[in-house]
Amino acid sequence: MDETKSKPNSHFIQSFLKDNKKILIIFVIILIIIILSYFLLDYFKQKKNIKISEKYNILQIQILKNQKIKNKEVLLEIINEKNKFYSPMALNLILEKKIDISKNEIIKLFDIILSISQMSESDKDLFKIKKAMYLSRSSEINEDEILKLLNPIINSDSVWRIKAITFLEKYYITNNEIEKSKEFSNLLKN
């Protein structure tokens, strides 16, 4: 009884394969192309990361040798690559070494860093705080922009929440706005 059941099934499979041979071949070819594309994309991504790391490491060597960073364009290139690791480090280097870049350009660089989709929310929150600190040092302080950056952090359970509240508390004390400072001081107590 088993032989009769297997023969019709076998015949059905052979018939299906024969009738759909072209479709199956196209499907297998597409599947192979997708798999190869995935591996090629990963390969090129790794190669790109290596190039970015080499650029950054050259800059680090210049710093260790106490050489002035000669090529700010390399830092800008690294940031514009939107690498989740090296782009933020390049911006930190610009800020630490006080590389001659206009205020508006630095704000744009912060925006590039904050647009990196692969960065964790925690890292983005840190850069929002850094941007707020940078903005607060400016002669053209924009309180609304600082609050817009920091309010989402303050109203979340971010690991940077306390740092954001503390920054705003000190920001308002520095600007002699004691009542606003107390509001943020009270948030720290809660």
JSON list of C-alpha atoms in Angstrom, two decimals:
[
{"chain": "A", "resi": 1, "resn": "MET", "atom": "CA", "xyz": [0.00, 0.00, 0.00]},
{"chain": "A", "resi": 2, "resn": "ASP", "atom": "CA", "xyz": [2.92, 2.34, 0.67]},
{"chain": "A", "resi": 3, "resn": "GLU", "atom": "CA", "xyz": [4.27, 1.84, -2.87]},
{"chain": "A", "resi": 4, "resn": "THR", "atom": "CA", "xyz": [1.09, 3.13, -4.46]},
{"chain": "A", "resi": 5, "resn": "LYS", "atom": "CA", "xyz": [1.15, 6.25, -2.34]},
{"chain": "A", "resi": 6, "resn": "SER", "atom": "CA", "xyz": [4.79, 7.04, -3.05]},
{"chain": "A", "resi": 7, "resn": "LYS", "atom": "CA", "xyz": [4.46, 6.60, -6.83]},
{"chain": "A", "resi": 8, "resn": "PRO", "atom": "CA", "xyz": [1.77, 9.25, -7.26]},
{"chain": "A", "resi": 9, "resn": "ASN", "atom": "CA", "xyz": [3.69, 11.64, -4.98]},
{"chain": "A", "resi": 10, "resn": "SER", "atom": "CA", "xyz": [6.86, 10.99, -6.90]},
{"chain": "A", "resi": 11, "resn": "HIS", "atom": "CA", "xyz": [5.04, 11.53, -10.18]},
{"chain": "A", "resi": 12, "resn": "PHE", "atom": "CA", "xyz": [3.54, 14.77, -8.87]},
{"chain": "A", "resi": 13, "resn": "ILE", "atom": "CA", "xyz": [6.98, 16.10, -7.82]},
{"chain": "A", "resi": 14, "resn": "GLN", "atom": "CA", "xyz": [8.52, 15.18, -11.18]},
{"chain": "A", "resi": 15, "resn": "SER", "atom": "CA", "xyz": [5.64, 16.79, -13.01]},
{"chain": "A", "resi": 16, "resn": "PHE", "atom": "CA", "xyz": [5.88, 19.93, -10.86]},
{"chain": "A", "resi": 17, "resn": "LEU", "atom": "CA", "xyz": [9.63, 20.22, -11.43]},
{"chain": "A", "resi": 18, "resn": "LYS", "atom": "CA", "xyz": [9.24, 19.68, -15.16]},
{"chain": "A", "resi": 19, "resn": "ASP", "atom": "CA", "xyz": [6.41, 22.24, -15.48]},
{"chain": "A", "resi": 20, "resn": "ASN", "atom": "CA", "xyz": [8.13, 24.88, -13.33]},
{"chain": "A", "resi": 21, "resn": "LYS", "atom": "CA", "xyz": [11.73, 24.31, -14.33]},
{"chain": "A", "resi": 22, "resn": "LYS", "atom": "CA", "xyz": [12.31, 27.87, -15.58]},
{"chain": "A", "resi": 23, "resn": "ILE", "atom": "CA", "xyz": [10.73, 29.44, -12.51]},
{"chain": "A", "resi": 24, "resn": "LEU", "atom": "CA", "xyz": [12.78, 27.27, -10.17]},
{"chain": "A", "resi": 25, "resn": "ILE", "atom": "CA", "xyz": [16.02, 28.09, -12.01]},
{"chain": "A", "resi": 26, "resn": "ILE", "atom": "CA", "xyz": [15.23, 31.82, -11.84]},
{"chain": "A", "resi": 27, "resn": "PHE", "atom": "CA", "xyz": [14.41, 31.48, -8.14]},
{"chain": "A", "resi": 28, "resn": "VAL", "atom": "CA", "xyz": [17.71, 29.70, -7.41]},
{"chain": "A", "resi": 29, "resn": "ILE", "atom": "CA", "xyz": [19.67, 32.31, -9.40]},
{"chain": "A", "resi": 30, "resn": "ILE", "atom": "CA", "xyz": [17.96, 35.16, -7.54]},
{"chain": "A", "resi": 31, "resn": "LEU", "atom": "CA", "xyz": [18.65, 33.44, -4.22]},
{"chain": "A", "resi": 32, "resn": "ILE", "atom": "CA", "xyz": [22.35, 33.06, -5.10]},
{"chain": "A", "resi": 33, "resn": "ILE", "atom": "CA", "xyz": [22.54, 36.72, -6.17]},
{"chain": "A", "resi": 34, "resn": "ILE", "atom": "CA", "xyz": [20.96, 37.84, -2.89]},
{"chain": "A", "resi": 35, "resn": "ILE", "atom": "CA", "xyz": [23.37, 35.75, -0.82]},
{"chain": "A", "resi": 36, "resn": "LEU", "atom": "CA", "xyz": [26.39, 36.97, -2.80]},
{"chain": "A", "resi": 37, "resn": "SER", "atom": "CA", "xyz": [25.20, 40.58, -2.53]},
{"chain": "A", "resi": 38, "resn": "TYR", "atom": "CA", "xyz": [24.92, 40.27, 1.22]},
{"chain": "A", "resi": 39, "resn": "PHE", "atom": "CA", "xyz": [28.48, 38.98, 1.55]},
{"chain": "A", "resi": 40, "resn": "LEU", "atom": "CA", "xyz": [29.87, 41.54, -0.91]},
{"chain": "A", "resi": 41, "resn": "LEU", "atom": "CA", "xyz": [28.12, 44.37, 0.90]},
{"chain": "A", "resi": 42, "resn": "ASP", "atom": "CA", "xyz": [29.54, 43.18, 4.20]},
{"chain": "A", "resi": 43, "resn": "TYR", "atom": "CA", "xyz": [33.01, 42.91, 2.66]},
{"chain": "A", "resi": 44, "resn": "PHE", "atom": "CA", "xyz": [32.90, 46.47, 1.29]},
{"chain": "A", "resi": 45, "resn": "LYS", "atom": "CA", "xyz": [31.52, 47.77, 4.58]},
{"chain": "A", "resi": 46, "resn": "GLN", "atom": "CA", "xyz": [34.45, 46.21, 6.45]},
{"chain": "A", "resi": 47, "resn": "LYS", "atom": "CA", "xyz": [36.91, 47.60, 3.93]},
{"chain": "A", "resi": 48, "resn": "LYS", "atom": "CA", "xyz": [35.39, 51.08, 4.35]},
{"chain": "A", "resi": 49, "resn": "ASN", "atom": "CA", "xyz": [35.65, 50.80, 8.14]},
{"chain": "A", "resi": 50, "resn": "ILE", "atom": "CA", "xyz": [39.32, 49.87, 7.84]},
{"chain": "A", "resi": 51, "resn": "LYS", "atom": "CA", "xyz": [40.01, 52.94, 5.69]},
{"chain": "A", "resi": 52, "resn": "ILE", "atom": "CA", "xyz": [38.21, 55.20, 8.17]},
{"chain": "A", "resi": 53, "resn": "SER", "atom": "CA", "xyz": [40.13, 53.69, 11.09]},
{"chain": "A", "resi": 54, "resn": "GLU", "atom": "CA", "xyz": [43.44, 54.18, 9.25]},
{"chain": "A", "resi": 55, "resn": "LYS", "atom": "CA", "xyz": [42.65, 57.86, 8.68]},
{"chain": "A", "resi": 56, "resn": "TYR", "atom": "CA", "xyz": [41.71, 58.33, 12.31]},
{"chain": "A", "resi": 57, "resn": "ASN", "atom": "CA", "xyz": [44.78, 56.48, 13.58]},
{"chain": "A", "resi": 58, "resn": "ILE", "atom": "CA", "xyz": [47.07, 58.70, 11.49]},
{"chain": "A", "resi": 59, "resn": "LEU", "atom": "CA", "xyz": [45.50, 61.71, 13.20]},
{"chain": "A", "resi": 60, "resn": "GLN", "atom": "CA", "xyz": [46.01, 60.09, 16.60]},
{"chain": "A", "resi": 61, "resn": "ILE", "atom": "CA", "xyz": [49.71, 59.52, 15.81]},
{"chain": "A", "resi": 62, "resn": "GLN", "atom": "CA", "xyz": [50.06, 63.19, 14.88]},
{"chain": "A", "resi": 63, "resn": "ILE", "atom": "CA", "xyz": [48.61, 64.11, 18.26]},
{"chain": "A", "resi": 64, "resn": "LEU", "atom": "CA", "xyz": [50.91, 61.72, 20.15]},
{"chain": "A", "resi": 65, "resn": "LYS", "atom": "CA", "xyz": [53.89, 63.30, 18.40]},
{"chain": "A", "resi": 66, "resn": "ASN", "atom": "CA", "xyz": [52.57, 66.70, 19.46]},
{"chain": "A", "resi": 67, "resn": "GLN", "atom": "CA", "xyz": [52.12, 67.68, 15.85]},
{"chain": "A", "resi": 68, "resn": "LYS", "atom": "CA", "xyz": [49.36, 70.06, 14.98]},
{"chain": "A", "resi": 69, "resn": "ILE", "atom": "CA", "xyz": [46.59, 68.31, 13.12]},
{"chain": "A", "resi": 70, "resn": "LYS", "atom": "CA", "xyz": [47.32, 69.46, 9.60]},
{"chain": "A", "resi": 71, "resn": "ASN", "atom": "CA", "xyz": [44.34, 68.23, 7.79]},
{"chain": "A", "resi": 72, "resn": "LYS", "atom": "CA", "xyz": [40.99, 69.17, 9.30]},
{"chain": "A", "resi": 73, "resn": "GLU", "atom": "CA", "xyz": [39.44, 67.97, 6.03]},
{"chain": "A", "resi": 74, "resn": "VAL", "atom": "CA", "xyz": [40.32, 64.41, 7.05]},
{"chain": "A", "resi": 75, "resn": "LEU", "atom": "CA", "xyz": [38.37, 64.87, 10.28]},
{"chain": "A", "resi": 76, "resn": "LEU", "atom": "CA", "xyz": [35.44, 66.27, 8.33]},
{"chain": "A", "resi": 77, "resn": "GLU", "atom": "CA", "xyz": [35.61, 63.31, 5.92]},
{"chain": "A", "resi": 78, "resn": "ILE", "atom": "CA", "xyz": [35.54, 60.89, 8.85]},
{"chain": "A", "resi": 79, "resn": "ILE", "atom": "CA", "xyz": [32.50, 62.62, 10.33]},
{"chain": "A", "resi": 80, "resn": "ASN", "atom": "CA", "xyz": [30.70, 62.68, 6.98]},
{"chain": "A", "resi": 81, "resn": "GLU", "atom": "CA", "xyz": [31.24, 58.91, 6.63]},
{"chain": "A", "resi": 82, "resn": "LYS", "atom": "CA", "xyz": [28.69, 58.55, 9.47]},
{"chain": "A", "resi": 83, "resn": "ASN", "atom": "CA", "xyz": [30.62, 55.73, 11.08]},
{"chain": "A", "resi": 84, "resn": "LYS", "atom": "CA", "xyz": [29.06, 54.96, 14.45]},
{"chain": "A", "resi": 85, "resn": "PHE", "atom": "CA", "xyz": [32.47, 54.70, 16.12]},
{"chain": "A", "resi": 86, "resn": "TYR", "atom": "CA", "xyz": [34.96, 56.96, 14.34]},
{"chain": "A", "resi": 87, "resn": "SER", "atom": "CA", "xyz": [32.68, 59.86, 13.38]},
{"chain": "A", "resi": 88, "resn": "PRO", "atom": "CA", "xyz": [31.82, 60.75, 17.00]},
{"chain": "A", "resi": 89, "resn": "MET", "atom": "CA", "xyz": [35.48, 60.35, 17.95]},
{"chain": "A", "resi": 90, "resn": "ALA", "atom": "CA", "xyz": [36.49, 62.74, 15.17]},
{"chain": "A", "resi": 91, "resn": "LEU", "atom": "CA", "xyz": [34.04, 65.35, 16.45]},
{"chain": "A", "resi": 92, "resn": "ASN", "atom": "CA", "xyz": [35.38, 64.88, 19.97]},
{"chain": "A", "resi": 93, "resn": "LEU", "atom": "CA", "xyz": [38.88, 65.45, 18.61]},
{"chain": "A", "resi": 94, "resn": "ILE", "atom": "CA", "xyz": [37.79, 68.67, 16.91]},
{"chain": "A", "resi": 95, "resn": "LEU", "atom": "CA", "xyz": [36.28, 69.92, 20.16]},
{"chain": "A", "resi": 96, "resn": "GLU", "atom": "CA", "xyz": [39.17, 68.82, 22.40]},
{"chain": "A", "resi": 97, "resn": "LYS", "atom": "CA", "xyz": [41.92, 70.22, 20.20]},
{"chain": "A", "resi": 98, "resn": "LYS", "atom": "CA", "xyz": [39.92, 73.35, 19.39]},
{"chain": "A", "resi": 99, "resn": "ILE", "atom": "CA", "xyz": [40.45, 72.91, 15.67]},
{"chain": "A", "resi": 100, "resn": "ASP", "atom": "CA", "xyz": [39.57, 76.05, 13.77]},
{"chain": "A", "resi": 101, "resn": "ILE", "atom": "CA", "xyz": [36.07, 75.40, 12.47]},
{"chain": "A", "resi": 102, "resn": "SER", "atom": "CA", "xyz": [33.22, 77.90, 12.56]},
{"chain": "A", "resi": 103, "resn": "LYS", "atom": "CA", "xyz": [30.45, 77.60, 15.15]},
{"chain": "A", "resi": 104, "resn": "ASN", "atom": "CA", "xyz": [27.83, 76.94, 12.48]},
{"chain": "A", "resi": 105, "resn": "GLU", "atom": "CA", "xyz": [29.96, 74.20, 10.95]},
{"chain": "A", "resi": 106, "resn": "ILE", "atom": "CA", "xyz": [30.43, 72.52, 14.33]},
{"chain": "A", "resi": 107, "resn": "ILE", "atom": "CA", "xyz": [26.68, 72.61, 14.93]},
{"chain": "A", "resi": 108, "resn": "LYS", "atom": "CA", "xyz": [26.21, 70.93, 11.54]},
{"chain": "A", "resi": 109, "resn": "LEU", "atom": "CA", "xyz": [28.78, 68.31, 12.55]},
{"chain": "A", "resi": 110, "resn": "PHE", "atom": "CA", "xyz": [26.80, 67.60, 15.72]},
{"chain": "A", "resi": 111, "resn": "ASP", "atom": "CA", "xyz": [23.70, 67.17, 13.55]},
{"chain": "A", "resi": 112, "resn": "ILE", "atom": "CA", "xyz": [25.56, 64.69, 11.33]},
{"chain": "A", "resi": 113, "resn": "ILE", "atom": "CA", "xyz": [26.60, 62.68, 14.38]},
{"chain": "A", "resi": 114, "resn": "LEU", "atom": "CA", "xyz": [23.05, 62.71, 15.74]},
{"chain": "A", "resi": 115, "resn": "SER", "atom": "CA", "xyz": [21.76, 61.43, 12.38]},
{"chain": "A", "resi": 116, "resn": "ILE", "atom": "CA", "xyz": [23.86, 58.25, 12.46]},
{"chain": "A", "resi": 117, "resn": "SER", "atom": "CA", "xyz": [21.26, 55.52, 12.52]},
{"chain": "A", "resi": 118, "resn": "GLN", "atom": "CA", "xyz": [23.56, 52.81, 13.89]},
{"chain": "A", "resi": 119, "resn": "MET", "atom": "CA", "xyz": [24.38, 54.81, 17.04]},
{"chain": "A", "resi": 120, "resn": "SER", "atom": "CA", "xyz": [22.69, 53.76, 20.25]},
{"chain": "A", "resi": 121, "resn": "GLU", "atom": "CA", "xyz": [20.17, 56.12, 21.83]},
{"chain": "A", "resi": 122, "resn": "SER", "atom": "CA", "xyz": [22.44, 56.44, 24.84]},
{"chain": "A", "resi": 123, "resn": "ASP", "atom": "CA", "xyz": [25.32, 57.67, 22.65]},
{"chain": "A", "resi": 124, "resn": "LYS", "atom": "CA", "xyz": [22.98, 60.08, 20.88]},
{"chain": "A", "resi": 125, "resn": "ASP", "atom": "CA", "xyz": [21.82, 61.42, 24.23]},
{"chain": "A", "resi": 126, "resn": "LEU", "atom": "CA", "xyz": [25.44, 62.03, 25.21]},
{"chain": "A", "resi": 127, "resn": "PHE", "atom": "CA", "xyz": [26.04, 64.00, 22.01]},
{"chain": "A", "resi": 128, "resn": "LYS", "atom": "CA", "xyz": [22.86, 66.00, 22.57]},
{"chain": "A", "resi": 129, "resn": "ILE", "atom": "CA", "xyz": [24.27, 67.03, 25.95]},
{"chain": "A", "resi": 130, "resn": "LYS", "atom": "CA", "xyz": [27.62, 67.87, 24.36]},
{"chain": "A", "resi": 131, "resn": "LYS", "atom": "CA", "xyz": [25.85, 69.96, 21.73]},
{"chain": "A", "resi": 132, "resn": "ALA", "atom": "CA", "xyz": [23.87, 71.77, 24.44]},
{"chain": "A", "resi": 133, "resn": "MET", "atom": "CA", "xyz": [27.12, 72.49, 26.29]},
{"chain": "A", "resi": 134, "resn": "TYR", "atom": "CA", "xyz": [28.69, 73.78, 23.10]},
{"chain": "A", "resi": 135, "resn": "LEU", "atom": "CA", "xyz": [25.68, 76.00, 22.40]},
{"chain": "A", "resi": 136, "resn": "SER", "atom": "CA", "xyz": [25.75, 77.36, 25.95]},
{"chain": "A", "resi": 137, "resn": "ARG", "atom": "CA", "xyz": [29.33, 78.61, 25.46]},
{"chain": "A", "resi": 138, "resn": "SER", "atom": "CA", "xyz": [28.27, 80.62, 22.46]},
{"chain": "A", "resi": 139, "resn": "SER", "atom": "CA", "xyz": [27.69, 84.33, 22.64]},
{"chain": "A", "resi": 140, "resn": "GLU", "atom": "CA", "xyz": [24.38, 83.75, 20.84]},
{"chain": "A", "resi": 141, "resn": "ILE", "atom": "CA", "xyz": [22.85, 81.39, 23.39]},
{"chain": "A", "resi": 142, "resn": "ASN", "atom": "CA", "xyz": [19.62, 79.87, 22.18]},
{"chain": "A", "resi": 143, "resn": "GLU", "atom": "CA", "xyz": [17.80, 78.61, 25.28]},
{"chain": "A", "resi": 144, "resn": "ASP", "atom": "CA", "xyz": [14.95, 77.09, 23.23]},
{"chain": "A", "resi": 145, "resn": "GLU", "atom": "CA", "xyz": [17.37, 74.99, 21.19]},
{"chain": "A", "resi": 146, "resn": "ILE", "atom": "CA", "xyz": [19.11, 73.76, 24.34]},
{"chain": "A", "resi": 147, "resn": "LEU", "atom": "CA", "xyz": [15.78, 72.82, 25.92]},
{"chain": "A", "resi": 148, "resn": "LYS", "atom": "CA", "xyz": [14.64, 71.14, 22.70]},
{"chain": "A", "resi": 149, "resn": "LEU", "atom": "CA", "xyz": [17.78, 68.98, 22.81]},
{"chain": "A", "resi": 150, "resn": "LEU", "atom": "CA", "xyz": [17.63, 68.10, 26.48]},
{"chain": "A", "resi": 151, "resn": "ASN", "atom": "CA", "xyz": [13.91, 67.79, 27.31]},
{"chain": "A", "resi": 152, "resn": "PRO", "atom": "CA", "xyz": [13.56, 64.37, 25.63]},
{"chain": "A", "resi": 153, "resn": "ILE", "atom": "CA", "xyz": [16.48, 63.12, 27.74]},
{"chain": "A", "resi": 154, "resn": "ILE", "atom": "CA", "xyz": [15.08, 64.62, 30.93]},
{"chain": "A", "resi": 155, "resn": "ASN", "atom": "CA", "xyz": [11.67, 63.08, 30.27]},
{"chain": "A", "resi": 156, "resn": "SER", "atom": "CA", "xyz": [13.11, 59.62, 29.66]},
{"chain": "A", "resi": 157, "resn": "ASP", "atom": "CA", "xyz": [14.92, 56.96, 31.64]},
{"chain": "A", "resi": 158, "resn": "SER", "atom": "CA", "xyz": [18.18, 57.65, 29.82]},
{"chain": "A", "resi": 159, "resn": "VAL", "atom": "CA", "xyz": [21.43, 57.04, 31.67]},
{"chain": "A", "resi": 160, "resn": "TRP", "atom": "CA", "xyz": [22.22, 60.68, 30.81]},
{"chain": "A", "resi": 161, "resn": "ARG", "atom": "CA", "xyz": [19.08, 62.09, 32.43]},
{"chain": "A", "resi": 162, "resn": "ILE", "atom": "CA", "xyz": [20.81, 63.30, 35.62]},
{"chain": "A", "resi": 163, "resn": "LYS", "atom": "CA", "xyz": [23.67, 64.83, 33.62]},
{"chain": "A", "resi": 164, "resn": "ALA", "atom": "CA", "xyz": [21.15, 66.75, 31.45]},
{"chain": "A", "resi": 165, "resn": "ILE", "atom": "CA", "xyz": [19.25, 68.02, 34.51]},
{"chain": "A", "resi": 166, "resn": "THR", "atom": "CA", "xyz": [22.48, 69.00, 36.27]},
{"chain": "A", "resi": 167, "resn": "PHE", "atom": "CA", "xyz": [23.68, 70.84, 33.18]},
{"chain": "A", "resi": 168, "resn": "LEU", "atom": "CA", "xyz": [20.43, 72.85, 32.94]},
{"chain": "A", "resi": 169, "resn": "GLU", "atom": "CA", "xyz": [20.50, 73.61, 36.65]},
{"chain": "A", "resi": 170, "resn": "LYS", "atom": "CA", "xyz": [24.03, 75.05, 36.31]},
{"chain": "A", "resi": 171, "resn": "TYR", "atom": "CA", "xyz": [23.17, 76.74, 33.03]},
{"chain": "A", "resi": 172, "resn": "TYR", "atom": "CA", "xyz": [20.37, 78.71, 34.68]},
{"chain": "A", "resi": 173, "resn": "ILE", "atom": "CA", "xyz": [22.49, 79.54, 37.75]},
{"chain": "A", "resi": 174, "resn": "THR", "atom": "CA", "xyz": [25.19, 80.91, 35.44]},
{"chain": "A", "resi": 175, "resn": "ASN", "atom": "CA", "xyz": [22.56, 83.06, 33.71]},
{"chain": "A", "resi": 176, "resn": "ASN", "atom": "CA", "xyz": [21.19, 84.30, 37.08]},
{"chain": "A", "resi": 177, "resn": "GLU", "atom": "CA", "xyz": [17.84, 82.60, 36.52]},
{"chain": "A", "resi": 178, "resn": "ILE", "atom": "CA", "xyz": [17.52, 81.14, 39.99]},
{"chain": "A", "resi": 179, "resn": "GLU", "atom": "CA", "xyz": [13.84, 80.11, 39.74]},
{"chain": "A", "resi": 180, "resn": "LYS", "atom": "CA", "xyz": [14.44, 78.07, 36.59]},
{"chain": "A", "resi": 181, "resn": "SER", "atom": "CA", "xyz": [17.52, 76.58, 38.23]},
{"chain": "A", "resi": 182, "resn": "LYS", "atom": "CA", "xyz": [15.41, 75.50, 41.22]},
{"chain": "A", "resi": 183, "resn": "GLU", "atom": "CA", "xyz": [12.96, 73.72, 38.88]},
{"chain": "A", "resi": 184, "resn": "PHE", "atom": "CA", "xyz": [15.77, 71.49, 37.64]},
{"chain": "A", "resi": 185, "resn": "SER", "atom": "CA", "xyz": [17.22, 71.13, 41.13]},
{"chain": "A", "resi": 186, "resn": "ASN", "atom": "CA", "xyz": [13.82, 69.80, 42.25]},
{"chain": "A", "resi": 187, "resn": "LEU", "atom": "CA", "xyz": [13.86, 67.28, 39.39]},
{"chain": "A", "resi": 188, "resn": "LEU", "atom": "CA", "xyz": [17.10, 65.89, 40.81]},
{"chain": "A", "resi": 189, "resn": "LYS", "atom": "CA", "xyz": [15.41, 65.37, 44.17]},
{"chain": "A", "resi": 190, "resn": "ASN", "atom": "CA", "xyz": [12.52, 63.41, 42.64]}
]
